[in-house]
Every structure is written in structure tokens, then in C-alpha cells.
Short mmCIF file of C-alpha atoms and ligand atoms in Angstrom, two decimals:
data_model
loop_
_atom_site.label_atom_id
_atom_site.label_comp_id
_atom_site.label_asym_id
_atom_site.label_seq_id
_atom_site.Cartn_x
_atom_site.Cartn_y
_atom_site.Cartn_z
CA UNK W 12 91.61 152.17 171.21
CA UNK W 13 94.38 152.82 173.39
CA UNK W 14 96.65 151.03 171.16
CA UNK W 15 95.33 152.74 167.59
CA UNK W 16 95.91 155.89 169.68
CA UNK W 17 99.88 154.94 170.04
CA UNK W 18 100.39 153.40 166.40
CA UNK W 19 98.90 156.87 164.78
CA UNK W 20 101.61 158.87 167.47
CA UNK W 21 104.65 157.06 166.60
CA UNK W 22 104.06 156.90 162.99
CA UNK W 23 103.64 160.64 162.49
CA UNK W 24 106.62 160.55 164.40
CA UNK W 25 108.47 158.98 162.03
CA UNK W 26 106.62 160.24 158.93
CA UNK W 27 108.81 163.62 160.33
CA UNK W 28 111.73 161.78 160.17
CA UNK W 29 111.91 159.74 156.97
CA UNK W 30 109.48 161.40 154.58
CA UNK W 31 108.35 165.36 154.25
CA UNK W 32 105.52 166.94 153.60
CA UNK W 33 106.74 167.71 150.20
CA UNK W 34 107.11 163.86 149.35
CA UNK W 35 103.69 163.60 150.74
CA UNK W 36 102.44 165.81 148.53
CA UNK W 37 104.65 164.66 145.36
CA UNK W 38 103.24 161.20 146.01
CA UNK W 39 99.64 162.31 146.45
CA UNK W 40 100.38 164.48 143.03
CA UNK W 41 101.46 161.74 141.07
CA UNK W 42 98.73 159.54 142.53
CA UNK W 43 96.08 161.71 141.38
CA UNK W 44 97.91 161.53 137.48
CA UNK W 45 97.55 157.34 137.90
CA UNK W 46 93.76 157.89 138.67
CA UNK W 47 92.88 159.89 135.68
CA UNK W 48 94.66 157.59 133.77
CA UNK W 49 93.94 154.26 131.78
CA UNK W 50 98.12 152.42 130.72
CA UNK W 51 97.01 150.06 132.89
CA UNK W 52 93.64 149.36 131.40
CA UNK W 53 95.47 149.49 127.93
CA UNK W 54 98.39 147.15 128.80
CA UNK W 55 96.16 144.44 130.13
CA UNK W 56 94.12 144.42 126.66
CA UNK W 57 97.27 144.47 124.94
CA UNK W 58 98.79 141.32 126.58
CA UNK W 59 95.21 139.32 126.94
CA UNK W 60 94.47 140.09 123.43
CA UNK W 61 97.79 140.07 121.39
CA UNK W 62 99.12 137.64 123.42
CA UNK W 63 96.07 135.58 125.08
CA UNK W 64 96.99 132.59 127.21
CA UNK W 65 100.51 132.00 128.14
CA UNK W 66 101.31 128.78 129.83
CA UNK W 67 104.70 128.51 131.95
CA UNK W 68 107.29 127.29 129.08
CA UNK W 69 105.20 127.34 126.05
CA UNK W 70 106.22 129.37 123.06
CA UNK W 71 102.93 131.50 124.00
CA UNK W 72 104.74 132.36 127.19
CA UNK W 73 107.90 133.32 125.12
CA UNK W 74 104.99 135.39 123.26
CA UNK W 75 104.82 137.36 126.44
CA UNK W 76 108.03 137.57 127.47
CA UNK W 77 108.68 139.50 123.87
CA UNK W 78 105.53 141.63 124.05
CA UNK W 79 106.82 142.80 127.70
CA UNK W 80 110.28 143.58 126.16
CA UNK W 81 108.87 145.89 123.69
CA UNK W 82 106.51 147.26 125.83
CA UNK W 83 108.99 148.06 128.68
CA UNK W 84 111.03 149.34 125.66
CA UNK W 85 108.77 152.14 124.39
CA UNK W 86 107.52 153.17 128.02
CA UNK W 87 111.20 154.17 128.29
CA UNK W 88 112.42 152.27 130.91
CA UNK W 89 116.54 151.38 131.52
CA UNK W 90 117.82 147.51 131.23
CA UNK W 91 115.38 145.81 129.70
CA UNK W 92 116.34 142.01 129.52
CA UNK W 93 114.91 138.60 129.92
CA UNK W 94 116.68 136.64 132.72
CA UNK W 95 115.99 133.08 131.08
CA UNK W 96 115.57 129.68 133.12
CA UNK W 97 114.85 125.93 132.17
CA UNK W 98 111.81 123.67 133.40
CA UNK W 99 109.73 120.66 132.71
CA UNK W 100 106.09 121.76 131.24
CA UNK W 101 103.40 120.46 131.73
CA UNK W 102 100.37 120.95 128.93
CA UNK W 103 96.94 119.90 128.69
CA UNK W 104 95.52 117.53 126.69
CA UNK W 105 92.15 115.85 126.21
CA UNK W 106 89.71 116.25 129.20
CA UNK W 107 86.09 114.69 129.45
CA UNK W 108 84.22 112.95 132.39
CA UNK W 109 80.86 111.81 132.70
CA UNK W 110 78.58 110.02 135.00
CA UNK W 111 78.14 106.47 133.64
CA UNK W 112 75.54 105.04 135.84
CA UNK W 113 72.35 105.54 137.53
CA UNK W 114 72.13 108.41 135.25
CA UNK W 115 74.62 109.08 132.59
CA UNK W 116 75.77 112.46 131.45
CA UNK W 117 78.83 114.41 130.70
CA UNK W 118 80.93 116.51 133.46
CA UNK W 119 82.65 119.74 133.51
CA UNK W 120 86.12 119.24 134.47
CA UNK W 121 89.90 120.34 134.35
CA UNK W 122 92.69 118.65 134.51
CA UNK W 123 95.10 119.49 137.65
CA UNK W 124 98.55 121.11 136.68
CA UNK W 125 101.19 118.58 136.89
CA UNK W 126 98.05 115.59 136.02
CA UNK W 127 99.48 112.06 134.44
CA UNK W 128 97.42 110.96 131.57
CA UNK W 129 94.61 107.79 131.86
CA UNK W 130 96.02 107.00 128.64
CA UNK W 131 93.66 107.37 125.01
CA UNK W 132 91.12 105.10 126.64
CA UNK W 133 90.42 106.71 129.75
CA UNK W 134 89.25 105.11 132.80
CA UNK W 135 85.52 103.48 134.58
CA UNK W 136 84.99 102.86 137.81
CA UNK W 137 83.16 103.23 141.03
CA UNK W 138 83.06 106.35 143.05
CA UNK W 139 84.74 106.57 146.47
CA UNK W 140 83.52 109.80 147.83
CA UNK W 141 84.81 111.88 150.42
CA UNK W 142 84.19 114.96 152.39
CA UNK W 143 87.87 115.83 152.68
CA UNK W 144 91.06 115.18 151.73
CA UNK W 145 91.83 113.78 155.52
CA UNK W 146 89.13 112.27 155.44
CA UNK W 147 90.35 110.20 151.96
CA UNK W 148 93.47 110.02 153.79
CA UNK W 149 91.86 108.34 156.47
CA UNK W 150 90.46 106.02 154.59
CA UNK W 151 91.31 101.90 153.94
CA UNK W 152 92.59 100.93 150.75
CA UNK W 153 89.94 98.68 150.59
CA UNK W 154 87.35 101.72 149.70
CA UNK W 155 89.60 103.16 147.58
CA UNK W 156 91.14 100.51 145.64
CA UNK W 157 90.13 100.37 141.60
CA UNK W 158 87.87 103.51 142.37
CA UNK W 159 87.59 106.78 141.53
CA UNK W 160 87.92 109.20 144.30
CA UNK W 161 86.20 112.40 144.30
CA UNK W 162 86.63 114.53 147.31
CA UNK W 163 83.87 117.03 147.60
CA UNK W 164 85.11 119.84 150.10
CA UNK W 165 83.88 123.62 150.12
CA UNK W 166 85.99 126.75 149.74
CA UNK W 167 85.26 129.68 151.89
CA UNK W 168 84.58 132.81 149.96
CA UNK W 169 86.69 135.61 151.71
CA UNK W 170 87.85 139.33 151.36
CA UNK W 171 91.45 138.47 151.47
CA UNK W 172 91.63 135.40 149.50
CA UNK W 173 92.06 133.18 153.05
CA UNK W 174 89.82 129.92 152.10
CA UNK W 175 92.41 129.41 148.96
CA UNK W 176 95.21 128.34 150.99
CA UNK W 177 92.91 125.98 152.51
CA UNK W 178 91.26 124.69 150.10
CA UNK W 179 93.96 124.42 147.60
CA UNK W 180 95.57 121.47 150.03
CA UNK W 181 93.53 119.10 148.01
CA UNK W 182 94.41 120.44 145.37
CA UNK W 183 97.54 119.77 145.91
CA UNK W 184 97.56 116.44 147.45
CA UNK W 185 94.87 114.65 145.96
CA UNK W 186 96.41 113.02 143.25
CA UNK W 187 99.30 111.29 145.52
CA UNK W 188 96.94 110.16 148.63
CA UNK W 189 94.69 108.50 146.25
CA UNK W 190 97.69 106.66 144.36
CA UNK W 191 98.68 105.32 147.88
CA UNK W 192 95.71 103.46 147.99
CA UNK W 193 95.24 102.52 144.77
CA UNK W 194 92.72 104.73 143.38
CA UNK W 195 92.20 104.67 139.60
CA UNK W 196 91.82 108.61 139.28
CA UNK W 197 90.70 111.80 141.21
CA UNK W 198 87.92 114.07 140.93
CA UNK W 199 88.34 117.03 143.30
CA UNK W 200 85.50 120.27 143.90
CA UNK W 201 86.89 123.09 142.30
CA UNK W 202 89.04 125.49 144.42
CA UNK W 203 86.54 128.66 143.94
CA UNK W 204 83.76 130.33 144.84
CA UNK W 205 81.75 130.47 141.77
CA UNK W 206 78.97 128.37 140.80
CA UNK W 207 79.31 128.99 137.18
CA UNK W 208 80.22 125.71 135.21
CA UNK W 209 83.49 126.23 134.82
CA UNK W 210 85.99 124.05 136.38
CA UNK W 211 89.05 125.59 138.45
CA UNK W 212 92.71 124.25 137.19
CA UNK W 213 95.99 125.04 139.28
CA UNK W 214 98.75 123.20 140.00
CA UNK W 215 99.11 119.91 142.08
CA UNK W 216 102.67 119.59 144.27
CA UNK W 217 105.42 119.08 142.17
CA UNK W 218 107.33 115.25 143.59
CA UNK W 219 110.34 113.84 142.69
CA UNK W 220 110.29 112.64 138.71
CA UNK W 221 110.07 108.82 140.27
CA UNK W 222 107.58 107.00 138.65
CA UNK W 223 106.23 105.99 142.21
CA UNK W 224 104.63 109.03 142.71
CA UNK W 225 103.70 111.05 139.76
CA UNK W 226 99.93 110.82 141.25
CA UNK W 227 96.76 109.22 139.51
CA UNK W 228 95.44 111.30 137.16
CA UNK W 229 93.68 114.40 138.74
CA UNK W 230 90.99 116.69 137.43
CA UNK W 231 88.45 119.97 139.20
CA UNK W 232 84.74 119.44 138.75
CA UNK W 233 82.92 122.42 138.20
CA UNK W 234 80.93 123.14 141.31
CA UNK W 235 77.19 122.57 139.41
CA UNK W 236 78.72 119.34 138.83
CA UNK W 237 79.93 118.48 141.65
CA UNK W 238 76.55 119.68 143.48
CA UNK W 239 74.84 117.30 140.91
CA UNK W 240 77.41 114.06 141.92
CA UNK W 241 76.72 114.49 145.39
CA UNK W 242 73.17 114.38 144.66
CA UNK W 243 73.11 111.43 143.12
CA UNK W 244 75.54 109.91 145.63
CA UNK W 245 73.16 110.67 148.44
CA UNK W 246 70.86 108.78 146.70
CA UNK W 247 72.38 105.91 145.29
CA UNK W 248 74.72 103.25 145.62
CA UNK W 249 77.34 101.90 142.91
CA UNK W 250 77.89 105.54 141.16
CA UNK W 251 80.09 105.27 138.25
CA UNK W 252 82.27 107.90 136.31
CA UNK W 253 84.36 107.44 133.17
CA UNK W 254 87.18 109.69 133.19
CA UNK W 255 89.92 110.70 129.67
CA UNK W 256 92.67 112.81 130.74
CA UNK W 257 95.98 113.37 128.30
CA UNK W 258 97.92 115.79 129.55
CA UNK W 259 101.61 115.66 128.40
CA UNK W 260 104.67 116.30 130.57
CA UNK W 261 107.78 117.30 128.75
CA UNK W 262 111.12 116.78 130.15
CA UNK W 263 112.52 120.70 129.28
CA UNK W 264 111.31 123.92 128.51
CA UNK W 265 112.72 127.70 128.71
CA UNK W 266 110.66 130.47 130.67
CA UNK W 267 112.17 133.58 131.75
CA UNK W 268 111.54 136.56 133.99
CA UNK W 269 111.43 140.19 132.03
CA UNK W 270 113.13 142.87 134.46
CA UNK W 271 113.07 146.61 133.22
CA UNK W 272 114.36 149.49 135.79
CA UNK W 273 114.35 153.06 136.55
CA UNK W 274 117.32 153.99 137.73
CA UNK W 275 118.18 155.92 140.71
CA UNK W 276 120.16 159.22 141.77
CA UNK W 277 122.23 158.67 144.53
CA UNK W 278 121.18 155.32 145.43
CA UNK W 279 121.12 153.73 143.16
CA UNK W 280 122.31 150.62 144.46
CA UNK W 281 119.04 150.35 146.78
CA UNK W 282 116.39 148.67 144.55
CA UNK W 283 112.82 149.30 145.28
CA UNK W 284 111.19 145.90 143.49
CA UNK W 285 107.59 145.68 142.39
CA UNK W 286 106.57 142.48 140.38
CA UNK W 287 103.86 140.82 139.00
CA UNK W 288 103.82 137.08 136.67
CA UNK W 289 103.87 137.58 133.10
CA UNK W 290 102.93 133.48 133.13
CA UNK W 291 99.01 132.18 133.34
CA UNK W 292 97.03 129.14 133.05
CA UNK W 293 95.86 127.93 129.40
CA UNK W 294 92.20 128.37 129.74
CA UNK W 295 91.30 131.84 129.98
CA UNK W 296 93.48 134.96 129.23
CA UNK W 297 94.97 135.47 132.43
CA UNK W 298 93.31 138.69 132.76
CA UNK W 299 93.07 139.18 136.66
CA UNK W 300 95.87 136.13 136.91
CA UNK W 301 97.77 138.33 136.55
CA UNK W 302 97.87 140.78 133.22
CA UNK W 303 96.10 143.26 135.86
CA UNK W 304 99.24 142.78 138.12
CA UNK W 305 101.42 143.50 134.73
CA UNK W 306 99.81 146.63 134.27
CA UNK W 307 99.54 147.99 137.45
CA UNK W 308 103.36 147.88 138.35
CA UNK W 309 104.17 148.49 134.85
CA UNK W 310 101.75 151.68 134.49
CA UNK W 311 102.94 152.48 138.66
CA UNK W 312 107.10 152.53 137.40
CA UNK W 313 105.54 154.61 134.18
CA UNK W 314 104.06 157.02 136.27
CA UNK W 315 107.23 157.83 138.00
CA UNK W 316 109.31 157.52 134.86
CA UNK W 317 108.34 160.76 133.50
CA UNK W 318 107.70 162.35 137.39
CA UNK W 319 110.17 164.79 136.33
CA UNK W 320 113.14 166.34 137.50
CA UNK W 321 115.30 164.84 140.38
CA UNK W 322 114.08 161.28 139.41
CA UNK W 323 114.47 158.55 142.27
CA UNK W 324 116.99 158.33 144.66
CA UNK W 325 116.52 154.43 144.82
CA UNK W 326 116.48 152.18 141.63
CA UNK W 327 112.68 150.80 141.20
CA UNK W 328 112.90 147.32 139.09
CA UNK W 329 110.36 145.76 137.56
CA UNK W 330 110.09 142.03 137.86
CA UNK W 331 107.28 140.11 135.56
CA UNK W 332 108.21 136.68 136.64
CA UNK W 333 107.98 133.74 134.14
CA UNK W 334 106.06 130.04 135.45
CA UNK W 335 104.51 131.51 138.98
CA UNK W 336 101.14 129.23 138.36
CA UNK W 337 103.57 126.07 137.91
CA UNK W 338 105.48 126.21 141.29
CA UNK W 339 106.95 130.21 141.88
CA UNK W 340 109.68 128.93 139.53
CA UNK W 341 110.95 132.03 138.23
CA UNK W 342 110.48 133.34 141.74
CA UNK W 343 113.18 130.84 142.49
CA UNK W 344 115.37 131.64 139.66
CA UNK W 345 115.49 135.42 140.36
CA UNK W 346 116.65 134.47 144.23
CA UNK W 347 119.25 132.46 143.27
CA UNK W 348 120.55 134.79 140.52
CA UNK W 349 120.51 137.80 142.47
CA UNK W 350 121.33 136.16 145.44
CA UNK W 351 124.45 138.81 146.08
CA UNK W 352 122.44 141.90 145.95
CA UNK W 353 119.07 140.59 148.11
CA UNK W 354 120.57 142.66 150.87
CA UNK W 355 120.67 145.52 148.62
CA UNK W 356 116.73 144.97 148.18
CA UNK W 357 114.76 147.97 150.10
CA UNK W 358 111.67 146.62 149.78
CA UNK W 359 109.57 144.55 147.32
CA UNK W 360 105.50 143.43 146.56
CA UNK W 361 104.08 141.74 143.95
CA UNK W 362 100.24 142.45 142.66
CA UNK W 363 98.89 138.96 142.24
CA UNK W 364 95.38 139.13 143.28
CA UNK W 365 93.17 140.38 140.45
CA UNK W 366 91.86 144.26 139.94
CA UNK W 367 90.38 145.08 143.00
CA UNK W 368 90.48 147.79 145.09
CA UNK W 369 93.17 147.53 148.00
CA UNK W 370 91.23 147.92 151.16
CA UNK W 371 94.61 147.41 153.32
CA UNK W 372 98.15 148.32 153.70
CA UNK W 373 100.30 145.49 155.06
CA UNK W 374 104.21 145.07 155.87
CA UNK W 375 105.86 142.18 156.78
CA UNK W 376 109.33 144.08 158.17
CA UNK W 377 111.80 144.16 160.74
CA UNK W 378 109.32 144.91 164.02
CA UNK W 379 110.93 147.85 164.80
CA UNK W 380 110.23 148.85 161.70
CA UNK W 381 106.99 148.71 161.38
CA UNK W 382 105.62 152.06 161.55
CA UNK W 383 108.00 153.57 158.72
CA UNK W 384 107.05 150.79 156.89
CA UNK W 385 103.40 152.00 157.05
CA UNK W 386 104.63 155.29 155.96
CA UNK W 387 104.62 154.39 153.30
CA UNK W 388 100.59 153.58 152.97
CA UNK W 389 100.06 157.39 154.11
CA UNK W 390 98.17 158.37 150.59
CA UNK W 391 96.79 154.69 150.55
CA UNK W 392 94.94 155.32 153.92
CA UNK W 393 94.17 158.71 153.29
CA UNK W 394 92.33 157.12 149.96
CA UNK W 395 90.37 154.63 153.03
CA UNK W 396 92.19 151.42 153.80
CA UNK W 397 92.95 150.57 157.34
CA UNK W 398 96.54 150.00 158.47
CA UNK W 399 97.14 146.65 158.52
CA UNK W 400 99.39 143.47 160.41
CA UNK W 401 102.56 142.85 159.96
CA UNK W 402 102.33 139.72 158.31
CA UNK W 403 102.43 140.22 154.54
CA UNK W 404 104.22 138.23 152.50
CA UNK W 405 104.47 139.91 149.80
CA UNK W 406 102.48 137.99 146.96
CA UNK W 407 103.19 134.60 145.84
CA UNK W 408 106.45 135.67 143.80
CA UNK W 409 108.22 137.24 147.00
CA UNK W 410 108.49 133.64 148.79
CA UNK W 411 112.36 133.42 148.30
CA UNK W 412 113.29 137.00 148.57
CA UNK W 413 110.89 137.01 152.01
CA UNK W 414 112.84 134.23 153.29
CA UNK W 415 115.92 135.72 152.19
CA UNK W 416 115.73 138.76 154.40
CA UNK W 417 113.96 141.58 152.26
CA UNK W 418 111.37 143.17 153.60
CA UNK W 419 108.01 143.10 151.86
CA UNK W 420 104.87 144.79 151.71
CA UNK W 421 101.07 143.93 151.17
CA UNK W 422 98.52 146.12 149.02
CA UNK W 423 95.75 144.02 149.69
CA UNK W 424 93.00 143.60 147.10
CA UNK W 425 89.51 143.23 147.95
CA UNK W 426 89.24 139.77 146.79
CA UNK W 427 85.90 138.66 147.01
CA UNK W 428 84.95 138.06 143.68
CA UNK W 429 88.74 136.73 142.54
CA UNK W 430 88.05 133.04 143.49
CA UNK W 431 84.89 133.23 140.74
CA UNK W 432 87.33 133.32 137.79
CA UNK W 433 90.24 132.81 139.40
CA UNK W 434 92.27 129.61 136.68
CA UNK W 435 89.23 129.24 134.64
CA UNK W 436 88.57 130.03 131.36
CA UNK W 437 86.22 132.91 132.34
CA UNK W 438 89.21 134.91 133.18
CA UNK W 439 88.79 137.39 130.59
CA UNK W 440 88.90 141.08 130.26
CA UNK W 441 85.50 142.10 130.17
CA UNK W 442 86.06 141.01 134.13
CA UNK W 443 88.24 144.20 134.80
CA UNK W 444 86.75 147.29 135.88
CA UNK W 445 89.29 150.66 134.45
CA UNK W 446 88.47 152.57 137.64
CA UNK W 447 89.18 149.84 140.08
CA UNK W 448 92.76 149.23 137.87
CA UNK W 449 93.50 152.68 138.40
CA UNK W 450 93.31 152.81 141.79
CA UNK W 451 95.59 150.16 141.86
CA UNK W 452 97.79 151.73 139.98
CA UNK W 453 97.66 155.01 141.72
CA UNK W 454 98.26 152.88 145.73
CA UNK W 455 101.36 151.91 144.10
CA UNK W 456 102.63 154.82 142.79
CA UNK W 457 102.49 156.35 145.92
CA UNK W 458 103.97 153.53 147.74
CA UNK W 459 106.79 153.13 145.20
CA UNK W 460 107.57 157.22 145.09
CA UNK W 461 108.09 156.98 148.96
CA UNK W 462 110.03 153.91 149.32
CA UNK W 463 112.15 155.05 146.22
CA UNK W 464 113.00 158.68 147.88
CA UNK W 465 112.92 157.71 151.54
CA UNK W 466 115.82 157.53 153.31
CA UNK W 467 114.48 154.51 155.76
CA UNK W 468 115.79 150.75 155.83
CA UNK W 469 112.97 148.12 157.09
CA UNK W 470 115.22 145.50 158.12
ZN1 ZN U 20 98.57 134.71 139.98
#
């Protein structure tokens, strides 16, 4: 208590110092304008519908990149431009499993991100299972080798997305501790929380192009599935699977980040960055992953666009980064081509986390710091989310920039429900509520009027 009691003194405190009443009020104004309106709502139907599912380096992402061109175009906005960048891409191909014996029947899977192929014929074999990925990696070769491993560990479902970076180790992994011991493929649990019968896809780590350790070929089970393998497991011994995978990796393809601004007044040297990733995975429409992070920063920067009069002291950029899912790759390629002016960066947050409401209001600044930084919440907490740690990072797209210096901050989305659709093909926009995208949209106008007319540094 005693501490609350402190935080709330020293931050009105500095809420005198760095930002009026007036802005307070200007940012509450404009705030109110975001919730009665529905850009967001419309820009996310635009992109999932016109251009549907945009892998990293496809021409369906270069679909994107052109509709958010135009887009950013007719809002108005100032330097509009795709910042291009080359990668290898990775895209699906054929994908079927199914139990061969006691009790044969087909499986819902997905191939991993990044998967090799069995070749046309697919592969048979025994099941190895395992509770874990340590626990596989624990294991002898000799009850792994000529098997198929399936590793059959739980996410936690959680408000702010916590079990993913948990359970999305196996993910990860999988593929490259079962080549070590000779497995013929790998079958992971989903990383999700639904039990629909949809299998979860993502990306496994990205090694070194030696053909030593490109992984076996690694697919999600749908969680019904997976409950009905270890069923059968329990009960019997000698399982068998039969498992086709064809995914294709191609040596080079171009993605790009889109970056539109507003420019500032007097400051216009001091950039104010709010992003979101244009890229999303092949199955669904990338609705909540992440076309409602496009349209919240995009309808946020709109809001302010046409604020009026006196404009923005600070420059506020928009940054849709290209091939996020596949490895933060444009996040990568925006650090290293703005590498000169990252000290010029004020501040910067990406939406990544679906269209829920944000409950919290984290920074992850200089510790000094900290309570102008959560100035810049004040309409977000007066709306009803707590204050929160200092130990936001940002959104997946800030990685770089984060370790580059520039201080980020964390609208936090209830995420409950995100992990249900979350890289499956029931990411779609009948998911999306308008009022809960509006209240995103209306958080970050307020935080992005503040930080773009304050006068305070957070490093
Ligand atoms: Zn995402």
C-alpha cells in the first residue's frame, strides 16, 4: 500500500512537469473520437478479405505490402515507402498423418515453419512418446531411433500470453533434438489453448543452412488428436503413425516493411514509433495475427492526423513490419537500416497480441524514468487498467530496437482467448469484436498524442 501510495505521488508530480492538463484533456478528446469510431474495424476487413493470407516472402505478402501503401496513401499520411529486404521462404506443402495401428485413422496436423519434407512417400514408424521436450532430450537414442517422436506437453492458458513462451520451446526445438537421435519425424501438441481441431503452426528455430541440422520433419497435432494418441498410447504398445509432409524451402525471397509518418513541428527529429506485422501465417487470415495490430496503429496515427491545428511536436512513424512469424526478420532489417537514428527513437510499441482489451500499461525505460513513462497511460488507467512493471518489451517486433537502447512500452491485451486461434486457420474475422478494436485504438491514441507532444526523454 505504502508503495502504490508513493508511485501515484511522484507521478502526478511529474504529470505537472511533462504533460498539462490541456494535453490531458486533448488526449482524452481524441480518445473519445477513436471509440465512436470503426477505421480500425474497416481496415482489418479490408486486408483479411482483399488480401487474405500473406506468408513472409510470398507474392501474397507483396499483396499486402501494396494494399498498405495505398491505404497509408489515402489516410493522408507523409513518406509512404516500402523499405525492402531479402530472405529464404519457407511454404507449405502437403500435410496428412494418421494412426496406422491398433486403430487406424487420419490426424489433424500442421506442418512447423521452417519443416524439411518426408519426401512424396511420407514416412511409418513406431511412436516414441514423451511428456516433454527435456524429457525427449533425455532420452537414449535407442528409444528414439527409426521412430516417430511425439512430445505431448500442455500449454498454460494465461491473461498475458505467459504459457506461449514456454510452450513454444518445443516448438522450436523439436525437430533438431529428435534428428540427434535419429528420429524419423516429430509430432508435437499444438502450442494453444483451444481444443478445437485445428492444429497450431509457427515457426521452428531457424539453424545454419548445413544439411546436418535442418531438423526431421516437424508437424502440431491438433489437441483432440493429440488427447486421442495419448489414449491409445496408454493403452497399447507398438503405436504406429504414417506421416507426408512437403513443405518447400526456397533459397530467396523479397519482403519488406511499409513505414508511413506524420510529421512533427518542432521536433521533428524525435520519432514516436508504433508498429504492427503486415506478415501472417498461410492458414487463416491473420485476423488477430496481426491485421488487428495493422488497424489499430494505423486508425491510432489517423486519429491524430486530422487532430487539427498545431499537429505533433514529435514525428509518429508507422512501422508494419514484413516476415515477423518467420524469425522478427524485418524487425532486424529496420534496426540495421536505421541504425543511425535509434537514438533519435522516443519511444516505440508494437500491437501484436490480437483485439483485446488492454487491461495494463507497461514500460520497459530508463528506471528513473519510469513514472513519466506511465504518464503516458494516464487516459488508459483512467479507462481501468492497472499500472504496470517495468518490464515490457515492447511486442515481438521491438526486440532489436529494445536492445538497441529505445525505450519501449507495453499496452497489454487481455489475452485469454488469443492462444485459441492464435496460427490456425480459424483466425478469421468473425473472431474480432468492433468495440474491443476500438478501445484499442483509442489506448493508443492517447498514448501516442502524449508521447508525440511531451517534452520527456525515457532513457
Ligand atoms: Zn503476431
Amino acid at each position: 500500500m505504502v508503495t502504490l501510495l508513493l508511485v501515484a505521488a511522484s507521478m502526478s508530480t511529474a504529470i505537472a512537469q511533462t504533460i498539462s492538463p490541456q494535453m490531458q484533456e486533448k488526449a482524452a478528446q481524441l480518445a473519445g473520437e477513436a471509440l465512436a469510431d470503426d477505421l480500425a474495424y474497416r481496415l482489418v476487413e479490408s486486408l483479411t478479405t482483399e488480401v487474405g493470407p500473406r506468408l513472409a516472402g510470398t507474392e501474397a505478402e507483396k499483396r499486402a505490402r501494396q494494399w498498405a501503401v495505398r491505404k497509408l496513401s489515402a489516410l493522408g499520411f507523409a513518406n509512404v515507402r516500402v523499405e525492402p529486404f531479402e530472405l529464404p521462404v519457407w511454404v507449405r506443402g502437403l500435410e496428412e498423418a494418421a494412426i496406422t495401428a491398433p486403430f487406424p485413422q487420419p490426424l489433424v496436423i500442421a506442418a512447423l515453419g521452417g519443416s524439411t519434407s518426408t519426401g512424396p512417400d511420407g514416412v511409418e514408424g513406431e511412436v516414441a512418446a514423451f511428456t516433454s521436450l527435456a524429457d525427449l532430450a533425455a532420452a537414449p537414442v535407442s528409444a528414439v531411433q527409426g521412430k516417430i517422436v511425439f512430445i505431448d506437453e500442455v500449454m498454460t492458458r494465461t491473461q498475458d500470453g505467459s504459457g506461449y513462451s514456454v510452450a513454444a520451446v518445443k516448438r522450436r526445438n523439436a525437430a533438431y533434438t529428435a534428428q540427434q537421435k535419429g528420429a524419423l519425424a516429430v509430432l508435437i501438441r499444438s502450442v494453444g489453448t483451444s481444443s478445437h481441431r485445428f492444429a497450431h503452426t509457427g515457426q521452428m528455430r531457424r539453424l545454419t543452412d548445413s544439411a546436418a541440422d535442418t531438423g526431421v520433419p516437424a508437424a502440431a497435432l491438433s489437441a483432440p488428436d493429440a488427447d486421442q494418441l495419448q489414449r491409445i498410447l496408454r493403452a497399447h504398445d507398438g503405436v504406429r503413425l504414417r506421416i507426408l509432409l512437403t513443405p518447400e524451402q526456397r533459397p530467396a525471397g523479397t519482403s519488406g516493411n511499409v513505414v508511413a509518418e506524420i510529421p512533427g513541428t518542432e521536433a521533428a527529429g524525435e520519432i514516436v514509433l508504433i508498429g504492427a506485422h503486415l506478415d501472417s501465417w498461410d492458414q487463416g487470415t491473420g485476423a488477430i495475427d496481426d491485421g488487428a495490430g495493422v488497424g489499430i496503429v494505423i486508425a491510432a496515427a489517423r486519429h491524430l492526423l486530422v487532430a487539427g491545428p498545431g499537429g505533433l511536436r514529435r514525428t509518429v512513424r508507422i512501422v508494419l513490419f514484413g516476415a515477423e512469424e518467420v524469425g522478427l526478420v524485418g524487425a532486424k532489417a529496420y534496426a540495421q537500416r536505421h541504425a543511425q537514428t535509434l537514438s533519435q527513437h522516443i519511444i516505440a510499441s508494437e500491437s501484436d497480441f490480437g483485439a483485446g482489451r488492454i487491461w495494463r500499461f507497461d514500460t520497459g525505460v530508463d528506471e528513473a524514468r519510469v513514472a513519466a513513462a506511465q504518464e503516458l497511460g494516464v487516459w488508459i488507467r483512467q479507462m481501468g487498467a492497472g499500472p504496470g512493471d517495468n518490464n515490457a518489451t515492447g511486442g515481438p517486433d521491438m526486440k532489436y530496437l529494445r536492445e538497441a537502447g529505445v525505450p519501449v512500452v507495453g499496452l497489454r491485451q487481455n489475452g485469454w482467448d488469443y492462444f485459441d486461434l492464435h496460427h490456425t486457420p480459424n483466425d478469421t474475422l468473425d473472431k474480432i469484436d468492433p468495440q474491443d478494436l476500438a478501445h484499442n485504438v483509442a489506448a493508443w491514441v492517447s498514448f501516442v498524442y502524449l508521447a508525440a507532444n511531451g517534452g520527456e526523454y525515457y532513457r
